[in-house]
Coordinates of C-alpha atoms and ligand atoms in Angstrom, one line a residue:
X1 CA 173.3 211.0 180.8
X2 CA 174.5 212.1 184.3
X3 CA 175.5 209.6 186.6
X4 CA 173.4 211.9 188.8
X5 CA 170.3 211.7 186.8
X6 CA 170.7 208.2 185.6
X7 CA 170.6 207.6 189.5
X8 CA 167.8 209.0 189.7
X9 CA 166.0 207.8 186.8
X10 CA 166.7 204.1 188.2
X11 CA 165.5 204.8 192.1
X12 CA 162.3 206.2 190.2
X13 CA 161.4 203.2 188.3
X14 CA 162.2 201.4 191.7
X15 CA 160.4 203.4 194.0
X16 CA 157.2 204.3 191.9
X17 CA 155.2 204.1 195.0
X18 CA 157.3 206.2 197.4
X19 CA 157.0 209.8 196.8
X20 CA 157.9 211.2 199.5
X21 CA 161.4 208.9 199.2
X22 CA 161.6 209.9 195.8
X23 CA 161.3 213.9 196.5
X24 CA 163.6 213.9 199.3
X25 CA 166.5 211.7 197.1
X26 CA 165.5 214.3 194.1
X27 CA 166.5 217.2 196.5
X28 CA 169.2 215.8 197.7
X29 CA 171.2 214.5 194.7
X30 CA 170.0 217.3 192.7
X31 CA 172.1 219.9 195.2
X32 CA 174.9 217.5 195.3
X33 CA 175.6 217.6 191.3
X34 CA 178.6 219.9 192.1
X35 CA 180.0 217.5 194.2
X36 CA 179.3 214.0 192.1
X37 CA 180.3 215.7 188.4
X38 CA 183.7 216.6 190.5
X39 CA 184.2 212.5 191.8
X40 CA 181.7 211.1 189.1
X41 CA 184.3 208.4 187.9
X42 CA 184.8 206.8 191.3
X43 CA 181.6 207.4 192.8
X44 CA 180.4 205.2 189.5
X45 CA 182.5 202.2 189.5
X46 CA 181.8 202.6 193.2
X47 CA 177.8 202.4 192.8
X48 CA 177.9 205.0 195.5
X49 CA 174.7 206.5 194.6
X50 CA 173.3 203.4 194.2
X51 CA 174.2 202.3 197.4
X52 CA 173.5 205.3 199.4
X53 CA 170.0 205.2 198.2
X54 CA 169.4 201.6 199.1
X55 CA 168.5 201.3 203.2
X56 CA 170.6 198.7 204.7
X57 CA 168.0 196.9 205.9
X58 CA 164.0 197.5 206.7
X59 CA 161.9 195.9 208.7
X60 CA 157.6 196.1 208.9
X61 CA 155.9 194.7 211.2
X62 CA 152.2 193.5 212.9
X63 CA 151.6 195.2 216.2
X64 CA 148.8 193.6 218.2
X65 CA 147.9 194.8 221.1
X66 CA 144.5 195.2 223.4
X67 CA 142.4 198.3 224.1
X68 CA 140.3 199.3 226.9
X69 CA 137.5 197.4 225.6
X70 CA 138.9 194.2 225.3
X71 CA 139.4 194.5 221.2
X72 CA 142.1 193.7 219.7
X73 CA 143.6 196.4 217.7
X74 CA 146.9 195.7 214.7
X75 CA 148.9 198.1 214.1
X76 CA 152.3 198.2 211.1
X77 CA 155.0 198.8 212.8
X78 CA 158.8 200.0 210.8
X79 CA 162.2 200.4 211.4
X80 CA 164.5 201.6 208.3
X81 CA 168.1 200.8 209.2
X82 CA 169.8 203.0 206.0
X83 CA 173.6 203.8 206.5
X84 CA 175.5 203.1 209.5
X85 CA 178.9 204.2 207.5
X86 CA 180.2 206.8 210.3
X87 CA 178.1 205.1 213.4
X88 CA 175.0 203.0 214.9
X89 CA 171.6 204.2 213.5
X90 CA 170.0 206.9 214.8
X91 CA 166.6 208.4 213.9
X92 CA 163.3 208.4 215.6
X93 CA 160.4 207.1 216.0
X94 CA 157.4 208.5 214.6
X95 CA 153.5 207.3 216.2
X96 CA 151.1 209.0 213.4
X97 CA 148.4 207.2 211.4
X98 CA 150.1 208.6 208.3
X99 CA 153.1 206.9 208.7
X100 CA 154.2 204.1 205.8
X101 CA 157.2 203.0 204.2
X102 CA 157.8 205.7 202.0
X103 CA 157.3 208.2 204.5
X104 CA 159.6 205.9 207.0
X105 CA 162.5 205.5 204.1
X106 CA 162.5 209.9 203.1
X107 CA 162.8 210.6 206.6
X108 CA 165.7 208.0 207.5
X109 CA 167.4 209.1 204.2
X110 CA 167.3 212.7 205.5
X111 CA 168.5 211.7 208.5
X112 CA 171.8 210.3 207.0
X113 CA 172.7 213.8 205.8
X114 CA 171.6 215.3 209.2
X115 CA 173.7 213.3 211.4
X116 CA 176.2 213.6 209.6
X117 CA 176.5 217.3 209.9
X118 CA 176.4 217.3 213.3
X119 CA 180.2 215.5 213.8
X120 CA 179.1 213.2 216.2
X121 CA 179.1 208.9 215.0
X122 CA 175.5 208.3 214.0
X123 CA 174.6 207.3 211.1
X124 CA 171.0 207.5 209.7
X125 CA 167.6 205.7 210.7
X126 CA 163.8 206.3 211.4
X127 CA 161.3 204.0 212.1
X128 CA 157.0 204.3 214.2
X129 CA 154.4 203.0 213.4
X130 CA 150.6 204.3 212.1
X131 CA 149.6 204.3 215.4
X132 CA 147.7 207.2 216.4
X133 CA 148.6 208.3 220.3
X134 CA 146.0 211.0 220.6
X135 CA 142.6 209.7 222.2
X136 CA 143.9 206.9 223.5
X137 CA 144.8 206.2 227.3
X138 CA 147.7 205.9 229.4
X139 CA 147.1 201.9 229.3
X140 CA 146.4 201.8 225.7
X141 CA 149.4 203.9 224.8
X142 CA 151.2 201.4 227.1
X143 CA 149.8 197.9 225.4
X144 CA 150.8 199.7 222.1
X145 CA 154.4 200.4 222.8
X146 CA 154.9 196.9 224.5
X147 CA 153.6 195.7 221.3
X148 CA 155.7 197.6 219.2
X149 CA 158.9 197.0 221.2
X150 CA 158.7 193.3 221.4
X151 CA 159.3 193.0 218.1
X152 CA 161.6 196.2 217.6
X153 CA 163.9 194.4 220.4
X154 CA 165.5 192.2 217.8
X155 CA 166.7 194.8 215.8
X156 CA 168.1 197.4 218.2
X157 CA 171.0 198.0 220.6
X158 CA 173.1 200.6 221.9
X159 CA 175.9 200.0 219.5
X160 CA 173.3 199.1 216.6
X161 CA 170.6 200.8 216.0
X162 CA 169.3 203.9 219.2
X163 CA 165.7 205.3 218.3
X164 CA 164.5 208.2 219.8
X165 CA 161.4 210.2 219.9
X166 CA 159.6 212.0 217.3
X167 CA 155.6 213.0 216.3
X168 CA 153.7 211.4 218.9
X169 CA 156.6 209.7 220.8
X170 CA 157.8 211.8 223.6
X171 CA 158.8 210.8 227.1
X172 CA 155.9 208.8 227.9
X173 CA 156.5 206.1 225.0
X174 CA 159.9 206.3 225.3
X175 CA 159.5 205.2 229.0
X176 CA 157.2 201.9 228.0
X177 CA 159.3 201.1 225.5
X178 CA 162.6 201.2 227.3
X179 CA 160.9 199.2 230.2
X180 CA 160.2 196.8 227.6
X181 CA 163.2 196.4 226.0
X182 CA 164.9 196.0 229.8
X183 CA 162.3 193.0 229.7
X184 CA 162.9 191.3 227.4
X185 CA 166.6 191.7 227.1
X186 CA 167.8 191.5 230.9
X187 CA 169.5 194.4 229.6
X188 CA 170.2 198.2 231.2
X189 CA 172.0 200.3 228.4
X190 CA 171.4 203.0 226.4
X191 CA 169.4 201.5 223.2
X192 CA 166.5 205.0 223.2
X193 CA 167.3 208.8 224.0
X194 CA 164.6 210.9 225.0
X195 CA 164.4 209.1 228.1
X196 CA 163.8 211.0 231.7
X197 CA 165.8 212.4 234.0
X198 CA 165.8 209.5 236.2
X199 CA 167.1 206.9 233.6
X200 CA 169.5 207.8 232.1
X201 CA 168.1 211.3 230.1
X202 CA 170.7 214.2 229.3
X203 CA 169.8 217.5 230.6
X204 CA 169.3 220.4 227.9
X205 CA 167.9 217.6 225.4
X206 CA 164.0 219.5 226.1
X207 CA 166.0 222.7 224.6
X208 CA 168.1 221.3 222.4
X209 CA 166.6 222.3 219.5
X210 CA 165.2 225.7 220.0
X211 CA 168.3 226.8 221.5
X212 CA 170.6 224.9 218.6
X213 CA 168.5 226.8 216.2
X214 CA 169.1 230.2 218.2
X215 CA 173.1 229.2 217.8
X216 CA 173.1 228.9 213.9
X217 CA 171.3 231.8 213.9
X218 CA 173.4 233.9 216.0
X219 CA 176.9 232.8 214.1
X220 CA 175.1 233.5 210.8
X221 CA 174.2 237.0 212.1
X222 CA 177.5 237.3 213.3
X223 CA 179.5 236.4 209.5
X224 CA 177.5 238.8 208.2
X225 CA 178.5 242.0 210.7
X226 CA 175.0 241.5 212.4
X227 CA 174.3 240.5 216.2
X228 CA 170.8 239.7 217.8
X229 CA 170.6 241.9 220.0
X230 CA 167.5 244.5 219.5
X231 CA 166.6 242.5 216.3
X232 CA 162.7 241.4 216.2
X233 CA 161.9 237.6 215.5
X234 CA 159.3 235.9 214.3
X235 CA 158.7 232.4 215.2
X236 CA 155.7 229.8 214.5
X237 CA 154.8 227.3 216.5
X238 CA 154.2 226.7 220.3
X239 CA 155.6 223.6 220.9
X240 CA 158.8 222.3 222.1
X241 CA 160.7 224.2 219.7
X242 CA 159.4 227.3 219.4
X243 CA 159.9 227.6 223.4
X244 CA 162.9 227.2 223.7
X245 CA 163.7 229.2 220.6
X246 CA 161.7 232.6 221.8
X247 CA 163.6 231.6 225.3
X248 CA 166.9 232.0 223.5
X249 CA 166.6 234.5 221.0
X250 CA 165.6 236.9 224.2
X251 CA 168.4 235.8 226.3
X252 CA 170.3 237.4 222.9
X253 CA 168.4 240.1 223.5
X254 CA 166.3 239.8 220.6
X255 CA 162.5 240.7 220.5
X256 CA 160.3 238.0 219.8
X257 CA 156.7 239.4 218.9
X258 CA 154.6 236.1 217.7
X259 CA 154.0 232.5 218.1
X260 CA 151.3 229.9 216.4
X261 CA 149.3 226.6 216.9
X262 CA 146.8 224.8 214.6
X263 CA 143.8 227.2 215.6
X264 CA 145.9 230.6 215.9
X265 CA 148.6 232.8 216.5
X266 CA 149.6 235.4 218.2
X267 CA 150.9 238.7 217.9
X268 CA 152.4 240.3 221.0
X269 CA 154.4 243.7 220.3
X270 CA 155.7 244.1 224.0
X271 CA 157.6 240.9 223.1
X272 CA 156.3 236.6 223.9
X273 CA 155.9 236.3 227.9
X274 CA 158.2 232.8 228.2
X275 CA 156.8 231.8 231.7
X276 CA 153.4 232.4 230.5
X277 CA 153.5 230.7 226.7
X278 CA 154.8 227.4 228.9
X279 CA 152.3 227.9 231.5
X280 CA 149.5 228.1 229.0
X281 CA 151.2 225.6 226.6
X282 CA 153.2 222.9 228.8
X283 CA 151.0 223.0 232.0
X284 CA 147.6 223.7 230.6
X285 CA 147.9 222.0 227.3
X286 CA 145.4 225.3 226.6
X287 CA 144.6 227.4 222.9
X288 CA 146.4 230.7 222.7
X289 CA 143.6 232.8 223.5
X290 CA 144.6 232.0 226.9
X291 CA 147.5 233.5 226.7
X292 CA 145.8 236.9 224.4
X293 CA 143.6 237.0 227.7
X294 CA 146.4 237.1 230.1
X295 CA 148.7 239.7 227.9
X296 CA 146.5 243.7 227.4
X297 CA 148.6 244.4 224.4
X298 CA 148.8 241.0 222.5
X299 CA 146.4 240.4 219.6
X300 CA 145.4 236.7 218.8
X301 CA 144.0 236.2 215.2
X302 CA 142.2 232.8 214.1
X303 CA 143.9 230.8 211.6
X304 CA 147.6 231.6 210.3
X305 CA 149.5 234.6 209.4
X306 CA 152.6 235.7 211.4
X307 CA 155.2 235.9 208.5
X308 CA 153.0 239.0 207.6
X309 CA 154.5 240.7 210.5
X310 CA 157.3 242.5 210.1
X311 CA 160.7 241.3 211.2
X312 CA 164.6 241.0 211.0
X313 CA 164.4 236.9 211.3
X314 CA 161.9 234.5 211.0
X315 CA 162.0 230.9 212.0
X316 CA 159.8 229.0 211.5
X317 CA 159.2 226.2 214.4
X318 CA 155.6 224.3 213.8
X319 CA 155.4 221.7 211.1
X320 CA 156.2 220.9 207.8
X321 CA 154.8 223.2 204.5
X322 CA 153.8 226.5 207.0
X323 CA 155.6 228.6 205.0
X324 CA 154.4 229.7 201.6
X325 CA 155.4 231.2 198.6
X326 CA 153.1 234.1 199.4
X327 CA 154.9 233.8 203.0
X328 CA 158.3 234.8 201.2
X329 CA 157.4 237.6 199.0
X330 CA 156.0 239.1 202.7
X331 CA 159.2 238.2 204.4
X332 CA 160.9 240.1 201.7
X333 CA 158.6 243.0 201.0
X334 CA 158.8 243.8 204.9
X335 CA 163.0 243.8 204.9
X336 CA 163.4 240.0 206.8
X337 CA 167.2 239.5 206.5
X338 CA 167.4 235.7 207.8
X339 CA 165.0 232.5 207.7
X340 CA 166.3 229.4 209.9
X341 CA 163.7 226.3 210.0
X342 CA 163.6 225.2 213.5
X343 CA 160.9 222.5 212.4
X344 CA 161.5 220.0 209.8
X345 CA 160.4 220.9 205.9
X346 CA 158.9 224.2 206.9
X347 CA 159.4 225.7 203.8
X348 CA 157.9 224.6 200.5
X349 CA 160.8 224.7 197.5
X350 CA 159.5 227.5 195.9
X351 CA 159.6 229.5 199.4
X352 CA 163.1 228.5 199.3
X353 CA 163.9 229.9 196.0
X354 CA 162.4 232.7 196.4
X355 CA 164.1 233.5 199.7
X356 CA 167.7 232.7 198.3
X357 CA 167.1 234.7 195.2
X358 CA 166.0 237.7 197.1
X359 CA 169.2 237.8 199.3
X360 CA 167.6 236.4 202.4
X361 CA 170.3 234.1 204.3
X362 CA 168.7 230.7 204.6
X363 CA 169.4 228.3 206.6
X364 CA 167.3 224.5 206.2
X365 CA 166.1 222.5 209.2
X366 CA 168.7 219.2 208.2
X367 CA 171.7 221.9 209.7
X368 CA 168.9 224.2 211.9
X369 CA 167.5 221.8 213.8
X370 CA 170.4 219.3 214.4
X371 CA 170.8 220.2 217.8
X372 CA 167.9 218.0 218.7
X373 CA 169.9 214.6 217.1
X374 CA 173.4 216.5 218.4
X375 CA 172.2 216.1 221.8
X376 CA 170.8 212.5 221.5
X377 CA 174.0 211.6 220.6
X378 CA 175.7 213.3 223.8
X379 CA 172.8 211.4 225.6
X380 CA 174.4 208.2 224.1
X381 CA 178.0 209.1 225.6
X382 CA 176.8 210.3 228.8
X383 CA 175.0 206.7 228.5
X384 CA 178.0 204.3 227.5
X385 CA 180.5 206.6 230.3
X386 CA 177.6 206.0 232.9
X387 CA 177.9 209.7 233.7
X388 CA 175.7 212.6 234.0
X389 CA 177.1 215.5 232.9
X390 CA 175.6 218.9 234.1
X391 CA 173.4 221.5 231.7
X392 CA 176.4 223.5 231.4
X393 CA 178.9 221.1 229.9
X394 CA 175.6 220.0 227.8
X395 CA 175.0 223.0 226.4
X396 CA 178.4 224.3 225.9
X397 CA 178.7 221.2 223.4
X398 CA 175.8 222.1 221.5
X399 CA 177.0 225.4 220.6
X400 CA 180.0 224.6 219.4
X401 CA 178.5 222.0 217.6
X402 CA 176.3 224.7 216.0
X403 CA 178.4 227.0 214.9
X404 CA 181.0 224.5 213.6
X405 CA 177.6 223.1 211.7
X406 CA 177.7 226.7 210.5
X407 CA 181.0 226.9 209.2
X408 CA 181.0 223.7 207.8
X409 CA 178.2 224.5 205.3
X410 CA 179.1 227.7 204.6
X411 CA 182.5 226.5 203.6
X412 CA 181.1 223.7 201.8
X413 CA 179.2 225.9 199.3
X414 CA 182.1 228.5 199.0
X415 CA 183.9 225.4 197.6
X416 CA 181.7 224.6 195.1
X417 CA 181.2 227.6 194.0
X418 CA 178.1 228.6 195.4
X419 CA 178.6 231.0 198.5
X420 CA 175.8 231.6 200.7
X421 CA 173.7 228.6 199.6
X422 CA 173.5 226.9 203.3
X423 CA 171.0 224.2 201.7
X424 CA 173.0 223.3 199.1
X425 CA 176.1 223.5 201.5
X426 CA 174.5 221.3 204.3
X427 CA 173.6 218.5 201.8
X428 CA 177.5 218.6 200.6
X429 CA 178.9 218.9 203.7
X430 CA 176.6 215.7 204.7
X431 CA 177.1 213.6 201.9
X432 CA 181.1 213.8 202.2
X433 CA 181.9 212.5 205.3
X434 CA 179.3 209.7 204.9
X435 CA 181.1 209.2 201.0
X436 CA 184.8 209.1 202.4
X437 CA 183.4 206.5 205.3
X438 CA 181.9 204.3 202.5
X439 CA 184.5 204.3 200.0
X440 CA 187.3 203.4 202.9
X441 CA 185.2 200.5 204.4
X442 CA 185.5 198.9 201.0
X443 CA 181.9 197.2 198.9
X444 CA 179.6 196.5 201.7
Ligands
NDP501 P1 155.3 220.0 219.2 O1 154.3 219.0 218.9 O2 155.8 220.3 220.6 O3 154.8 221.5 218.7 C1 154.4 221.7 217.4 C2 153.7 223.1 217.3 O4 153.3 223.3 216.0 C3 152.5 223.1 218.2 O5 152.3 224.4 218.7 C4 151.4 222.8 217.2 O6 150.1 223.4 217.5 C5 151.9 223.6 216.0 N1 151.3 223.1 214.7 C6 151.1 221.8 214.4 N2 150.5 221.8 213.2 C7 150.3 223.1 212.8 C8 149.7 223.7 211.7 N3 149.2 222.9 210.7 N4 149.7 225.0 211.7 C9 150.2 225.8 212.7 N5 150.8 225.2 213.7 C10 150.8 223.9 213.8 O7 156.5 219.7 218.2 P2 158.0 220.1 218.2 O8 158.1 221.5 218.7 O9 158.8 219.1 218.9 O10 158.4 220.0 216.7 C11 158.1 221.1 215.8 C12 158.8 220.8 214.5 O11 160.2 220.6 214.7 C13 158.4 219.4 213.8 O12 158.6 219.7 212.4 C14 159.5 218.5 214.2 O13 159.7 217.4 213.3 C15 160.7 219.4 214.2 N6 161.8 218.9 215.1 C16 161.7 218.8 216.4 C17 162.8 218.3 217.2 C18 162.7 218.2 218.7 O14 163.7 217.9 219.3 N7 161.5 218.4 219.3 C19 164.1 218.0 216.6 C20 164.1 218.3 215.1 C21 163.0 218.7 214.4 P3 149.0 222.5 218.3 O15 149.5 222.5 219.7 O16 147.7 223.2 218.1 O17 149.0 221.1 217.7

């Protein structure tokens, strides 16, 4: 057998009740055969695999704390510490009653491979709580995160272990929970990213990702003799990073002619009004059909359905298992050359197949979306320098981070063999850096 697939058989048996763990390490090691059968005779006496696939350290946790009627409420709380090899942990916090160990542990795994990719020295994390944010007011929210970060105190620090936001965590926790931590630790340093303008946030983190994914996407485009200019994007999503992703792929000069929530989505053929799709999404907090009303020539259609337009790029920018097997044979009946997942996991497997085997260049959200961890990390410089640094040197970083993320994987999978598999090349190009780290610091 393997050494892959004995791996595999023996994280099974150990993880029975962790499939979400258990899918992500199947997809990982499965893509990294090339690389393991090449090194399988060191990376076995070195229990590599077995070692990469065991976190560090987890903690879980009780979270007590009040509500507005004076009940007590007790919450889990987790943080999954899993490979510092190449720097502190990184990884976010997630606030979302599905949350649980498995789902904590596939998500800090991932995030391993992710960080990685992105150059910078942060190794891999995740940790939140099933806490559910929405409903719940400002004082609530508050009692929760005090909750939850006098216990997560003892387990952080700027050179240990810096969380940062994710599904129901944005700046708002992040603020309690830094205030908390300065608490309790008499301590002003940079230990959360995400944080505000004010203390110690980076500019360009709100875009980060939308415009990290419009970088890829570019240099992709580029490699293959294509530019953005005049090509016709569709995205999904309204969020944070479809924004800033329609805000880049026009300043490419790119037409952008959709955009989704949970109730809707909207086709607009003149091409997505920016100022207005932030007006009606960041101020108002309002249902597309504000924005239909504002916009004479844009349709808005209940439930889903943008990949059916038709399209040079697609991107998909909303949430996790949004695009569909039926999604891809669209996408590739209608001439879509290039599919880059802003969000994370938009794309079921067999999407992905599909897509590849059709000749559509795809690029998965662990290299797509990095910019958003690329520019935590420059948060955490700017933090340890005490330094601001202005949106222009910000951003500058990020694309170069982006398209040497490009290169990278895309030399990766020529190397193996396997040109133009940007999945396959990402998890390679990951799992190397992090290999060579662990070997070299010797059984730990
Ligand atoms: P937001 O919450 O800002 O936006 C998510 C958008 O997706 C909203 O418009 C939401 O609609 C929509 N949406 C949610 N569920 C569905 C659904 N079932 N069908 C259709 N639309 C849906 O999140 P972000 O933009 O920050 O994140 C989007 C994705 O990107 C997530 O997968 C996230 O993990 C990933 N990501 C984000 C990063 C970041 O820096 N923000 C970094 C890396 C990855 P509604 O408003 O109706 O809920």
């Amino acid at each position: 057998m393997s050494y892959v697939d004995e791996v595999l058989e023996r994280v099974k048996a150990k993880n029975a009740s962790e499939p979400e763990f258990l899918q992500a390490v199947e997809e990982v090691l499965d893509s990294l055969r090339p690389v393991i059968d090449a090194n399988e005779e060191t990376y076995r006496k070195e229990a590599l695999l077995e070692r990469l696939t065991e976190p560090d350290r987890q903690f879980k946790f009780r979270v007590p704390w009040v509500d507005d009627k004076g009940q007590v409420q007790v919450n889990t709380g987790y943080r999954v510490q899993f490979n510092n090899a190449i720097g502190p942990y990184k990884g976010g916090l997630r606030l979302h009653p599905s949350v649980n160990t498995g789902i904590i542990k596939f998500l800090g795994f991932e995030q391993i491979f992710k960080n990685s990719l992105t150059s910078l020295p942060i190794g891999g994390g995740k940790g939140g709580a099933d806490f559910d944010p929405k409903g719940k007011s400002d004082r609530e929210v508050m009692a929760f995160c005090q909750s939850f970060m006098t216990e997560l105190c003892k387990y952080i620090g700027a050179d240990v272990d810096v969380p940062a936001g994710d599904i129901g965590t944005g700046a708002r926790e992040i603020g309690y929970m830094f205030g908390q931590y300065k608490k309790i630790k008499s301590t002003y340093e940079g230990v959360l990213t995400g944080k505000g303008l004010t203390y110690g946030g980076s500019l360009a983190r709100t875009e980060a990702t939308g415009y990290g994914l419009l970088y890829i996407t570019q240099e992709l485009m580029k490699c293959h003799g294509e530019s953005m200019e005049g090509k016709t994007v569709v995205i999904s999503g309204a969020g944070n990073v479809a924004i800033y992703a329609t805000q880049k792929a026009q300043q490419m000069g790119a037409k952008v002619v959709t955009c989704s929530d949970s109730t809707g989505w909207i086709y607009d053929p003149d091409g997505i009004d920016v100022a207005l799709l932030k007006e009606v999404k960041e101020v108002k907090r309002a249902r597309l059909t504000e924005y239909a009303a504002a916009r004479p020539n844009a349709e808005y259609h209940e439930g889903r359905g943008v990949w059916q337009i038709k399209c040079d790029i697609a991107l998909p920018c909303a949430t996790q298992n949004e695009l569909l097997i039926e999604d891809a044979k669209q996408l590739v009946a209608n001439g879509c050359k290039a599919v880059c997942e802003g969000a994370n996991m938009p794309t079921t497997i067999d999407a992905t197949k599909y897509l590849q085997e059709n000749g559509v260049w795809f690029i998965g959200g662990k290299a797509a979306n990095a910019g958003g961890v690329a520019t935590s990390a420059l948060e955490m410089s700017q933090n340890s320098e005490r330094l601001s640094w202005t949106f222009e040197e910000v951003d500058s970083k990020l694309q170069k981070i982006m398209v040497d993320i490009y290169h990278n994987i895309d030399d990766a999978a020529k190397r193996y063999g396997h040109e133009g598999d940007y999945v396959m090349g990402a998890n390679i190009a990951g799992f190397e850096k992090v290999a060579t780290a662990m070997i070299a610091q010797g059984v730990c």
